[in-house]
PDB file of C-alpha atoms and ligand atoms in Angstrom:
ATOM      1  CA  MET A  17     -25.068  11.215 -14.411  1.00  0.00           C
ATOM      2  CA  SER A  18     -25.159  14.923 -13.751  1.00  0.00           C
ATOM      3  CA  SER A  19     -23.707  17.196 -16.550  1.00  0.00           C
ATOM      4  CA  HIS A  20     -20.438  18.080 -14.671  1.00  0.00           C
ATOM      5  CA  ARG A  21     -19.165  14.354 -14.316  1.00  0.00           C
ATOM      6  CA  PRO A  22     -17.591  14.147 -17.592  1.00  0.00           C
ATOM      7  CA  GLY A  23     -15.581  17.444 -17.564  1.00  0.00           C
ATOM      8  CA  LYS A  24     -14.574  16.313 -13.968  1.00  0.00           C
ATOM      9  CA  ARG A  25     -13.377  12.747 -15.342  1.00  0.00           C
ATOM     10  CA  LYS A  26     -11.501  14.546 -18.215  1.00  0.00           C
ATOM     11  CA  PHE A  27      -9.824  16.762 -15.334  1.00  0.00           C
ATOM     12  CA  LEU A  28      -8.879  13.732 -13.268  1.00  0.00           C
ATOM     13  CA  LYS A  29      -6.952  11.849 -16.605  1.00  0.00           C
ATOM     14  CA  GLN A  30      -5.366  15.186 -17.065  1.00  0.00           C
ATOM     15  CA  SER A  31      -3.965  15.930 -13.655  1.00  0.00           C
ATOM     16  CA  LEU A  32      -2.886  13.964 -10.659  1.00  0.00           C
ATOM     17  CA  GLY A  33      -2.598  17.287  -8.596  1.00  0.00           C
ATOM     18  CA  GLY A  34      -5.940  17.727  -7.848  1.00  0.00           C
ATOM     19  CA  LEU A  35      -7.115  13.811  -6.895  1.00  0.00           C
ATOM     20  CA  GLY A  36      -6.074  14.330  -3.454  1.00  0.00           C
ATOM     21  CA  ALA A  37      -8.482  17.080  -2.541  1.00  0.00           C
ATOM     22  CA  LEU A  38     -11.505  14.700  -3.389  1.00  0.00           C
ATOM     23  CA  LEU A  39     -10.866  12.488   0.016  1.00  0.00           C
ATOM     24  CA  LEU A  40      -8.905  13.288   2.929  1.00  0.00           C
ATOM     25  CA  ALA A  41      -6.535  15.980   2.954  1.00  0.00           C
ATOM     26  CA  GLY A  42      -3.439  14.367   3.464  1.00  0.00           C
ATOM     27  CA  CYS A  43      -2.479  12.522   7.201  1.00  0.00           C
ATOM     28  CA  ASP A  44      -5.754  11.819   9.246  1.00  0.00           C
ATOM     29  CA  ARG A  45      -4.618  12.704  12.602  1.00  0.00           C
ATOM     30  CA  LEU A  46      -6.608  10.980  15.443  1.00  0.00           C
ATOM     31  CA  THR A  47      -6.519  11.449  18.972  1.00  0.00           C
ATOM     32  CA  ASP A  48      -8.424   8.733  19.645  1.00  0.00           C
ATOM     33  CA  SER A  49      -8.012   4.375  18.739  1.00  0.00           C
ATOM     34  CA  GLU A  50     -11.009   5.002  16.612  1.00  0.00           C
ATOM     35  CA  TRP A  51     -11.253   6.453  13.070  1.00  0.00           C
ATOM     36  CA  PHE A  52     -14.238   7.058  11.017  1.00  0.00           C
ATOM     37  CA  PRO A  53     -14.422   7.012   7.425  1.00  0.00           C
ATOM     38  CA  LYS A  54     -14.735  10.862   6.666  1.00  0.00           C
ATOM     39  CA  MET A  55     -14.648  10.162   3.037  1.00  0.00           C
ATOM     40  CA  LEU A  56     -18.058   9.359   3.053  1.00  0.00           C
ATOM     41  CA  ARG A  57     -19.054  12.937   3.894  1.00  0.00           C
ATOM     42  CA  THR A  58     -17.199  13.978   0.515  1.00  0.00           C
ATOM     43  CA  GLY A  59     -20.034  13.589  -1.550  1.00  0.00           C
ATOM     44  CA  GLU A  60     -18.205  11.198  -3.848  1.00  0.00           C
ATOM     45  CA  ARG A  61     -20.103   8.196  -4.982  1.00  0.00           C
ATOM     46  CA  LEU A  62     -19.041   4.784  -3.573  1.00  0.00           C
ATOM     47  CA  SER A  63     -19.407   1.236  -4.720  1.00  0.00           C
ATOM     48  CA  TYR A  64     -21.111  -0.620  -2.350  1.00  0.00           C
ATOM     49  CA  SER A  65     -18.481  -2.907  -1.377  1.00  0.00           C
ATOM     50  CA  VAL A  66     -16.180   0.312  -0.826  1.00  0.00           C
ATOM     51  CA  HIS A  67     -18.505   1.443   1.789  1.00  0.00           C
ATOM     52  CA  LYS A  68     -19.277  -2.037   3.402  1.00  0.00           C
ATOM     53  CA  ALA A  69     -15.647  -2.344   3.742  1.00  0.00           C
ATOM     54  CA  ILE A  70     -14.354   0.715   5.198  1.00  0.00           C
ATOM     55  CA  VAL A  71     -17.004   1.111   7.620  1.00  0.00           C
ATOM     56  CA  PRO A  72     -16.544  -1.689  10.374  1.00  0.00           C
ATOM     57  CA  ARG A  73     -13.057  -0.975  10.788  1.00  0.00           C
ATOM     58  CA  LYS A  74     -11.897   0.436  13.709  1.00  0.00           C
ATOM     59  CA  SER A  75      -8.773   0.212  15.393  1.00  0.00           C
ATOM     60  CA  MET A  76      -5.445   2.272  14.827  1.00  0.00           C
ATOM     61  CA  ALA A  77      -2.127   0.700  15.369  1.00  0.00           C
ATOM     62  CA  GLN A  78      -0.037   2.334  18.009  1.00  0.00           C
ATOM     63  CA  GLU A  79       2.063   5.216  16.855  1.00  0.00           C
ATOM     64  CA  PHE A  80       5.253   6.056  18.579  1.00  0.00           C
ATOM     65  CA  THR A  81       7.604   9.327  19.360  1.00  0.00           C
ATOM     66  CA  GLU A  82      10.814   9.917  17.427  1.00  0.00           C
ATOM     67  CA  ALA A  83      12.645   9.123  20.673  1.00  0.00           C
ATOM     68  CA  ASP A  84      10.917   5.603  20.495  1.00  0.00           C
ATOM     69  CA  LEU A  85      12.767   5.392  16.753  1.00  0.00           C
ATOM     70  CA  SER A  86      15.035   2.319  16.552  1.00  0.00           C
ATOM     71  CA  PRO A  87      18.717   3.188  15.920  1.00  0.00           C
ATOM     72  CA  ARG A  88      18.566   1.238  12.599  1.00  0.00           C
ATOM     73  CA  PHE A  89      15.790  -0.126  10.839  1.00  0.00           C
ATOM     74  CA  ARG A  90      17.245  -3.923   9.574  1.00  0.00           C
ATOM     75  CA  SER A  91      16.318  -5.387   6.276  1.00  0.00           C
ATOM     76  CA  ASN A  92      14.635  -8.675   6.122  1.00  0.00           C
ATOM     77  CA  GLY A  93      13.831 -10.883   3.326  1.00  0.00           C
ATOM     78  CA  THR A  94      15.095  -9.595  -0.004  1.00  0.00           C
ATOM     79  CA  SER A  95      17.929  -6.700   0.430  1.00  0.00           C
ATOM     80  CA  ASN A  96      18.461  -6.242  -3.324  1.00  0.00           C
ATOM     81  CA  PRO A  97      16.268  -7.542  -6.009  1.00  0.00           C
ATOM     82  CA  GLY A  98      18.191  -9.617  -8.354  1.00  0.00           C
ATOM     83  CA  ASN A  99      16.117  -8.658 -11.115  1.00  0.00           C
ATOM     84  CA  PRO A 100      17.615  -7.161 -14.151  1.00  0.00           C
ATOM     85  CA  ILE A 101      14.580  -5.202 -14.856  1.00  0.00           C
ATOM     86  CA  TYR A 102      14.970  -4.165 -11.166  1.00  0.00           C
ATOM     87  CA  GLN A 103      18.689  -3.286 -11.343  1.00  0.00           C
ATOM     88  CA  ALA A 104      18.403  -1.151 -14.271  1.00  0.00           C
ATOM     89  CA  LEU A 105      15.920   0.999 -12.737  1.00  0.00           C
ATOM     90  CA  ALA A 106      17.611   1.487  -9.842  1.00  0.00           C
ATOM     91  CA  ARG A 107      20.736   2.515 -11.836  1.00  0.00           C
ATOM     92  CA  SER A 108      18.689   5.533 -12.935  1.00  0.00           C
ATOM     93  CA  ASN A 109      17.712   6.203  -9.145  1.00  0.00           C
ATOM     94  CA  PHE A 110      14.180   4.792 -10.227  1.00  0.00           C
ATOM     95  CA  ALA A 111      13.656   7.647 -12.359  1.00  0.00           C
ATOM     96  CA  ASP A 112      11.805   5.562 -15.090  1.00  0.00           C
ATOM     97  CA  TRP A 113       9.986   3.496 -12.349  1.00  0.00           C
ATOM     98  CA  THR A 114       5.883   3.500 -12.778  1.00  0.00           C
ATOM     99  CA  LEU A 115       3.613   1.824 -10.355  1.00  0.00           C
ATOM    100  CA  LYS A 116       0.816   0.807 -12.236  1.00  0.00           C
ATOM    101  CA  ILE A 117      -2.903   0.173 -10.596  1.00  0.00           C
ATOM    102  CA  ASP A 118      -5.139  -1.898 -12.568  1.00  0.00           C
ATOM    103  CA  GLY A 119      -7.414  -4.442 -12.340  1.00  0.00           C
ATOM    104  CA  LEU A 120     -11.109  -3.806 -11.055  1.00  0.00           C
ATOM    105  CA  VAL A 121     -11.036  -0.199 -11.536  1.00  0.00           C
ATOM    106  CA  GLU A 122     -12.761   2.174 -13.620  1.00  0.00           C
ATOM    107  CA  GLN A 123      -9.333   4.202 -14.485  1.00  0.00           C
ATOM    108  CA  PRO A 124      -6.316   2.105 -14.572  1.00  0.00           C
ATOM    109  CA  MET A 125      -3.130   4.583 -14.196  1.00  0.00           C
ATOM    110  CA  GLN A 126       0.793   4.522 -13.932  1.00  0.00           C
ATOM    111  CA  PHE A 127       1.985   6.778 -11.499  1.00  0.00           C
ATOM    112  CA  SER A 128       5.965   8.105 -11.260  1.00  0.00           C
ATOM    113  CA  LEU A 129       7.333   8.650  -8.132  1.00  0.00           C
ATOM    114  CA  ALA A 130       7.473  12.328  -8.420  1.00  0.00           C
ATOM    115  CA  GLN A 131       3.321  11.723  -9.004  1.00  0.00           C
ATOM    116  CA  LEU A 132       3.250   9.990  -6.161  1.00  0.00           C
ATOM    117  CA  ARG A 133       5.081  12.369  -4.152  1.00  0.00           C
ATOM    118  CA  ALA A 134       2.668  15.132  -5.481  1.00  0.00           C
ATOM    119  CA  LEU A 135      -0.291  13.300  -3.522  1.00  0.00           C
ATOM    120  CA  PRO A 136      -1.175  14.097  -0.341  1.00  0.00           C
ATOM    121  CA  LYS A 137       1.127  12.426   2.311  1.00  0.00           C
ATOM    122  CA  CYS A 138       1.211  11.192   5.573  1.00  0.00           C
ATOM    123  CA  THR A 139       3.921  10.505   8.290  1.00  0.00           C
ATOM    124  CA  GLN A 140       3.783   7.873  11.137  1.00  0.00           C
ATOM    125  CA  ILE A 141       5.923   5.996  13.364  1.00  0.00           C
ATOM    126  CA  THR A 142       5.270   2.440  14.391  1.00  0.00           C
ATOM    127  CA  ARG A 143       6.594  -0.639  15.330  1.00  0.00           C
ATOM    128  CA  HIS A 144       7.164  -3.620  12.632  1.00  0.00           C
ATOM    129  CA  ASP A 145       6.945  -7.076  13.515  1.00  0.00           C
ATOM    130  CA  CYS A 146       8.513  -9.897  12.033  1.00  0.00           C
ATOM    131  CA  VAL A 147       7.568 -13.379  12.402  1.00  0.00           C
ATOM    132  CA  GLU A 148      11.017 -14.421  12.729  1.00  0.00           C
ATOM    133  CA  GLY A 149      11.486 -12.789  16.510  1.00  0.00           C
ATOM    134  CA  TRP A 150      12.335  -9.248  15.512  1.00  0.00           C
ATOM    135  CA  SER A 151      10.680  -5.583  15.600  1.00  0.00           C
ATOM    136  CA  ALA A 152      11.956  -2.021  14.954  1.00  0.00           C
ATOM    137  CA  ILE A 153      10.389   1.437  15.339  1.00  0.00           C
ATOM    138  CA  GLY A 154      10.555   3.276  12.042  1.00  0.00           C
ATOM    139  CA  LYS A 155       9.021   6.747  10.905  1.00  0.00           C
ATOM    140  CA  TRP A 156       7.289   6.047   7.568  1.00  0.00           C
ATOM    141  CA  THR A 157       6.173   8.945   4.905  1.00  0.00           C
ATOM    142  CA  GLY A 158       4.222   8.212   1.987  1.00  0.00           C
ATOM    143  CA  VAL A 159       0.866   8.365   0.471  1.00  0.00           C
ATOM    144  CA  PRO A 160      -2.064   6.546   1.988  1.00  0.00           C
ATOM    145  CA  LEU A 161      -3.074   3.785   0.057  1.00  0.00           C
ATOM    146  CA  HIS A 162      -6.982   5.243  -0.394  1.00  0.00           C
ATOM    147  CA  GLN A 163      -5.863   8.303  -2.224  1.00  0.00           C
ATOM    148  CA  ALA A 164      -4.156   6.196  -4.760  1.00  0.00           C
ATOM    149  CA  LEU A 165      -7.459   4.330  -4.708  1.00  0.00           C
ATOM    150  CA  ALA A 166      -9.683   7.646  -5.061  1.00  0.00           C
ATOM    151  CA  ALA A 167      -7.474   7.803  -8.604  1.00  0.00           C
ATOM    152  CA  VAL A 168      -8.381   4.801 -10.132  1.00  0.00           C
ATOM    153  CA  ARG A 169     -11.769   4.392  -8.627  1.00  0.00           C
ATOM    154  CA  PRO A 170     -12.140   0.575  -7.398  1.00  0.00           C
ATOM    155  CA  SER A 171     -15.050  -0.759  -9.483  1.00  0.00           C
ATOM    156  CA  PRO A 172     -17.858  -2.235  -7.082  1.00  0.00           C
ATOM    157  CA  ASP A 173     -17.081  -6.016  -7.549  1.00  0.00           C
ATOM    158  CA  ALA A 174     -13.270  -4.857  -6.164  1.00  0.00           C
ATOM    159  CA  LYS A 175     -12.388  -7.147  -2.893  1.00  0.00           C
ATOM    160  CA  TYR A 176      -9.020  -7.128  -2.328  1.00  0.00           C
ATOM    161  CA  VAL A 177      -6.108  -5.157  -3.592  1.00  0.00           C
ATOM    162  CA  VAL A 178      -3.041  -7.262  -4.620  1.00  0.00           C
ATOM    163  CA  PHE A 179       0.673  -5.896  -4.744  1.00  0.00           C
ATOM    164  CA  TYR A 180       3.192  -7.572  -7.023  1.00  0.00           C
ATOM    165  CA  CYS A 181       6.926  -6.714  -6.331  1.00  0.00           C
ATOM    166  CA  ALA A 182      10.228  -6.752  -8.227  1.00  0.00           C
ATOM    167  CA  ASP A 183      11.985  -9.633  -6.266  1.00  0.00           C
ATOM    168  CA  PRO A 184      12.185 -13.385  -7.244  1.00  0.00           C
ATOM    169  CA  MET A 185      12.205 -15.630  -4.648  1.00  0.00           C
ATOM    170  CA  GLU A 186      14.118 -18.427  -6.612  1.00  0.00           C
ATOM    171  CA  SER A 187      17.590 -18.095  -8.299  1.00  0.00           C
ATOM    172  CA  ASP A 188      16.104 -18.663 -11.614  1.00  0.00           C
ATOM    173  CA  GLY A 189      14.275 -15.412 -11.271  1.00  0.00           C
ATOM    174  CA  SER A 190      11.076 -16.838 -10.801  1.00  0.00           C
ATOM    175  CA  ASP A 191       8.318 -16.713  -7.914  1.00  0.00           C
ATOM    176  CA  LEU A 192       8.187 -13.048  -7.668  1.00  0.00           C
ATOM    177  CA  TYR A 193       7.208 -11.961  -4.279  1.00  0.00           C
ATOM    178  CA  TYR A 194       3.472 -10.709  -3.789  1.00  0.00           C
ATOM    179  CA  GLU A 195       1.065  -9.843  -0.969  1.00  0.00           C
ATOM    180  CA  SER A 196      -2.948  -8.897  -0.755  1.00  0.00           C
ATOM    181  CA  ILE A 197      -4.904  -7.180   1.635  1.00  0.00           C
ATOM    182  CA  ASP A 198      -8.646  -6.598   1.611  1.00  0.00           C
ATOM    183  CA  LEU A 199     -10.507  -3.206   0.909  1.00  0.00           C
ATOM    184  CA  GLU A 200     -10.923  -2.811   4.721  1.00  0.00           C
ATOM    185  CA  ASP A 201      -6.755  -2.996   5.250  1.00  0.00           C
ATOM    186  CA  ALA A 202      -6.792  -0.972   2.132  1.00  0.00           C
ATOM    187  CA  TYR A 203      -8.564   1.892   3.284  1.00  0.00           C
ATOM    188  CA  HIS A 204      -7.887   2.165   6.536  1.00  0.00           C
ATOM    189  CA  PRO A 205      -5.914   5.798   7.397  1.00  0.00           C
ATOM    190  CA  GLN A 206      -2.311   4.361   8.589  1.00  0.00           C
ATOM    191  CA  THR A 207      -1.949   1.953   5.266  1.00  0.00           C
ATOM    192  CA  MET A 208       0.207   3.788   3.144  1.00  0.00           C
ATOM    193  CA  LEU A 209       2.229   3.546  -0.275  1.00  0.00           C
ATOM    194  CA  ALA A 210       5.751   4.575   1.815  1.00  0.00           C
ATOM    195  CA  TYR A 211       8.946   6.193  -0.012  1.00  0.00           C
ATOM    196  CA  ASP A 212      10.769   7.823   2.886  1.00  0.00           C
ATOM    197  CA  LEU A 213      12.022   5.914   6.165  1.00  0.00           C
ATOM    198  CA  ASN A 214      13.326   7.950   8.519  1.00  0.00           C
ATOM    199  CA  ASP A 215      12.994  11.295   6.712  1.00  0.00           C
ATOM    200  CA  LYS A 216      15.268   9.834   4.227  1.00  0.00           C
ATOM    201  CA  THR A 217      14.662   8.005   0.887  1.00  0.00           C
ATOM    202  CA  LEU A 218      13.438   4.655   1.109  1.00  0.00           C
ATOM    203  CA  PRO A 219      16.902   2.373   0.653  1.00  0.00           C
ATOM    204  CA  ILE A 220      16.907  -0.351  -1.343  1.00  0.00           C
ATOM    205  CA  ALA A 221      17.463  -2.789   1.767  1.00  0.00           C
ATOM    206  CA  ASN A 222      13.913  -1.642   2.793  1.00  0.00           C
ATOM    207  CA  GLY A 223      11.882  -1.853  -0.572  1.00  0.00           C
ATOM    208  CA  ALA A 224      12.913   1.306  -2.490  1.00  0.00           C
ATOM    209  CA  PRO A 225      11.460   2.863  -4.381  1.00  0.00           C
ATOM    210  CA  LEU A 226       8.020   2.104  -2.739  1.00  0.00           C
ATOM    211  CA  ARG A 227       6.805  -0.453  -0.138  1.00  0.00           C
ATOM    212  CA  LEU A 228       3.360  -1.112   1.463  1.00  0.00           C
ATOM    213  CA  ARG A 229       2.950  -0.412   4.933  1.00  0.00           C
ATOM    214  CA  VAL A 230      -0.081  -2.358   6.407  1.00  0.00           C
ATOM    215  CA  GLU A 231       0.330  -1.339  10.194  1.00  0.00           C
ATOM    216  CA  ARG A 232      -1.894  -3.811  11.698  1.00  0.00           C
ATOM    217  CA  GLN A 233      -0.361  -6.607  10.537  1.00  0.00           C
ATOM    218  CA  LEU A 234       3.072  -8.765  10.746  1.00  0.00           C
ATOM    219  CA  GLY A 235       5.849  -7.723   8.695  1.00  0.00           C
ATOM    220  CA  TYR A 236       5.277 -10.321   5.678  1.00  0.00           C
ATOM    221  CA  LYS A 237       2.424  -8.711   4.451  1.00  0.00           C
ATOM    222  CA  HIS A 238       4.575  -5.100   4.001  1.00  0.00           C
ATOM    223  CA  ALA A 239       5.433  -5.776   0.469  1.00  0.00           C
ATOM    224  CA  LYS A 240       8.548  -3.991  -0.664  1.00  0.00           C
ATOM    225  CA  TYR A 241       9.915  -3.109  -4.151  1.00  0.00           C
ATOM    226  CA  LEU A 242       6.558  -2.610  -5.548  1.00  0.00           C
ATOM    227  CA  MET A 243       5.503  -2.718  -9.378  1.00  0.00           C
ATOM    228  CA  ARG A 244       1.984  -3.314  -9.882  1.00  0.00           C
ATOM    229  CA  ILE A 245      -1.244  -3.140  -7.716  1.00  0.00           C
ATOM    230  CA  GLU A 246      -4.120  -4.958  -9.227  1.00  0.00           C
ATOM    231  CA  LEU A 247      -7.790  -4.797  -7.618  1.00  0.00           C
ATOM    232  CA  VAL A 248      -9.499  -8.180  -7.732  1.00  0.00           C
ATOM    233  CA  SER A 249     -12.801  -9.983  -6.514  1.00  0.00           C
ATOM    234  CA  SER A 250     -10.860 -13.053  -5.590  1.00  0.00           C
ATOM    235  CA  PHE A 251      -7.043 -14.411  -5.559  1.00  0.00           C
ATOM    236  CA  ASP A 252      -8.031 -18.101  -5.968  1.00  0.00           C
ATOM    237  CA  THR A 253      -6.377 -17.827  -9.675  1.00  0.00           C
ATOM    238  CA  ILE A 254      -2.956 -16.000  -8.589  1.00  0.00           C
ATOM    239  CA  ASN A 255       0.096 -17.943  -8.068  1.00  0.00           C
ATOM    240  CA  GLY A 256      -0.637 -20.808  -5.523  1.00  0.00           C
ATOM    241  CA  GLY A 257      -4.031 -18.991  -4.328  1.00  0.00           C
ATOM    242  CA  LYS A 258      -3.607 -18.250  -1.274  1.00  0.00           C
ATOM    243  CA  GLY A 259      -3.173 -14.568  -1.886  1.00  0.00           C
ATOM    244  CA  GLY A 260       0.922 -13.878  -1.155  1.00  0.00           C
ATOM    245  CA  TYR A 261       4.428 -15.477  -1.209  1.00  0.00           C
ATOM    246  CA  TRP A 262       4.766 -16.679   2.113  1.00  0.00           C
ATOM    247  CA  GLU A 263       0.938 -17.720   2.416  1.00  0.00           C
ATOM    248  CA  ASP A 264       1.603 -19.938  -0.339  1.00  0.00           C
ATOM    249  CA  ASN A 265       4.291 -21.159   1.961  1.00  0.00           C
ATOM    250  CA  GLY A 266       2.150 -21.990   5.117  1.00  0.00           C
ATOM    251  CA  TYR A 267       1.843 -18.610   6.496  1.00  0.00           C
ATOM    252  CA  GLU A 268      -1.945 -17.087   7.047  1.00  0.00           C
ATOM    253  CA  TRP A 269      -3.362 -14.550   4.993  1.00  0.00           C
ATOM    254  CA  TYR A 270      -4.574 -12.477   7.878  1.00  0.00           C
ATOM    255  CA  ALA A 271      -1.484 -11.741   9.437  1.00  0.00           C
ATOM    256  CA  GLY A 272      -3.414  -9.164  12.412  1.00  0.00           C
ATOM    257  CA  ILE A 273      -1.140  -8.286  15.261  1.00  0.00           C
TER     258      ILE A 273
HETATM  259  N1  LIG B 323       9.070  -7.905  -1.804  1.00  0.00           N
HETATM  260  C1  LIG B 323       9.315  -8.131  -0.697  1.00  0.00           C
HETATM  261  N2  LIG B 323       8.778  -7.643   0.291  1.00  0.00           N
HETATM  262  C2  LIG B 323       8.857  -8.112   1.591  1.00  0.00           C
HETATM  263  C3  LIG B 323       9.865  -9.065   1.952  1.00  0.00           C
HETATM  264  C4  LIG B 323      10.497  -9.702   0.975  1.00  0.00           C
HETATM  265  O1  LIG B 323      11.632 -10.711   0.903  1.00  0.00           O
HETATM  266  N3  LIG B 323      10.326  -9.153  -0.387  1.00  0.00           N
HETATM  267  N4  LIG B 323      10.243  -9.774   3.103  1.00  0.00           N
HETATM  268  C5  LIG B 323       8.757  -9.458   4.239  1.00  0.00           C
HETATM  269  C6  LIG B 323       9.167  -9.474   5.283  1.00  0.00           C
HETATM  270  S1  LIG B 323       8.928 -11.085   5.929  1.00  0.00           S
HETATM  271  C7  LIG B 323       9.386  -8.681   6.603  1.00  0.00           C
HETATM  272  S2  LIG B 323       9.794  -8.851   8.271  1.00  0.00           S
HETATM  273  C8  LIG B 323       9.512  -7.287   5.992  1.00  0.00           C
HETATM  274  C9  LIG B 323      10.845  -6.616   6.232  1.00  0.00           C
HETATM  275  O2  LIG B 323      11.191  -5.363   5.969  1.00  0.00           O
HETATM  276  P1  LIG B 323      12.491  -4.501   6.114  1.00  0.00           P
HETATM  277  O3  LIG B 323      13.174  -5.139   4.981  1.00  0.00           O
HETATM  278  O4  LIG B 323      12.078  -3.280   5.803  1.00  0.00           O
HETATM  279  O5  LIG B 323      13.004  -4.689   7.458  1.00  0.00           O
HETATM  280  O6  LIG B 323       9.342  -7.104   4.468  1.00  0.00           O
HETATM  281  C10 LIG B 323       8.420  -8.006   3.813  1.00  0.00           C
HETATM  282  N5  LIG B 323       8.532  -7.529   2.436  1.00  0.00           N
HETATM  283 MO1  LIG B 324       9.299 -10.926   8.395  1.00  0.00          MO
END
């Protein structure tokens, strides 16, 4: 390890402000339908699995214009988590909410909303498709997931990203919603942790304070009410072992559109 590394590490621990500059600066505007992993040119060392994961990914989800926006972006599934911890966080406008990112990472971190908003952001207008037979076009703003991952530095054995939500799916408060994606989707330029919808703070009905957008997959993969993100090598031992709440109930894990 070269001599400047420890100093850099220390800096990273102390400040979130400089993190974005390590990789892509904010939103990666692409004119054609393919993207190239520019992060490989930044000189940052990536683990083998991260490198392998981002190389084959090519297609971008279609982006739309303001004129295409749905008049209203409906809510589906949970519209207000009945979890007392979540309710308390919502009462103080999520000032005390944090997103924990841990698991197979070199630097586990906890982000406040303000810290996430300070990272490079991205805005995209995309269509959401729900298996229940409805679609809506919305404008999402948030931090690209790769920016947050750059801060925690995934370990070489990390293969999946698991998203834990605040909402219990059972009336007794058990069976929290969760989802997972692989590193290919995690590093895709359009995959983001969204905090604004249609230029306004993300409403509770749509997943406040933070929800996943993973644009080339169906609606149920877009986990709302995020509380924790864990990097894992396998999700066999998590809940039903199928990688998500709806997957445990028979849906496909890969919900590509
Ligand atoms: N935590 C959580 N995330 C969730 C759900 C949910 O019930 N709980 N529903 C999913 C489904 S099936 C869809 S279609 C979308 C709906 O997002 P919306 O409420 O913003 O329309 O969120 C997905 N993410
Ligand atoms: Mo859905």
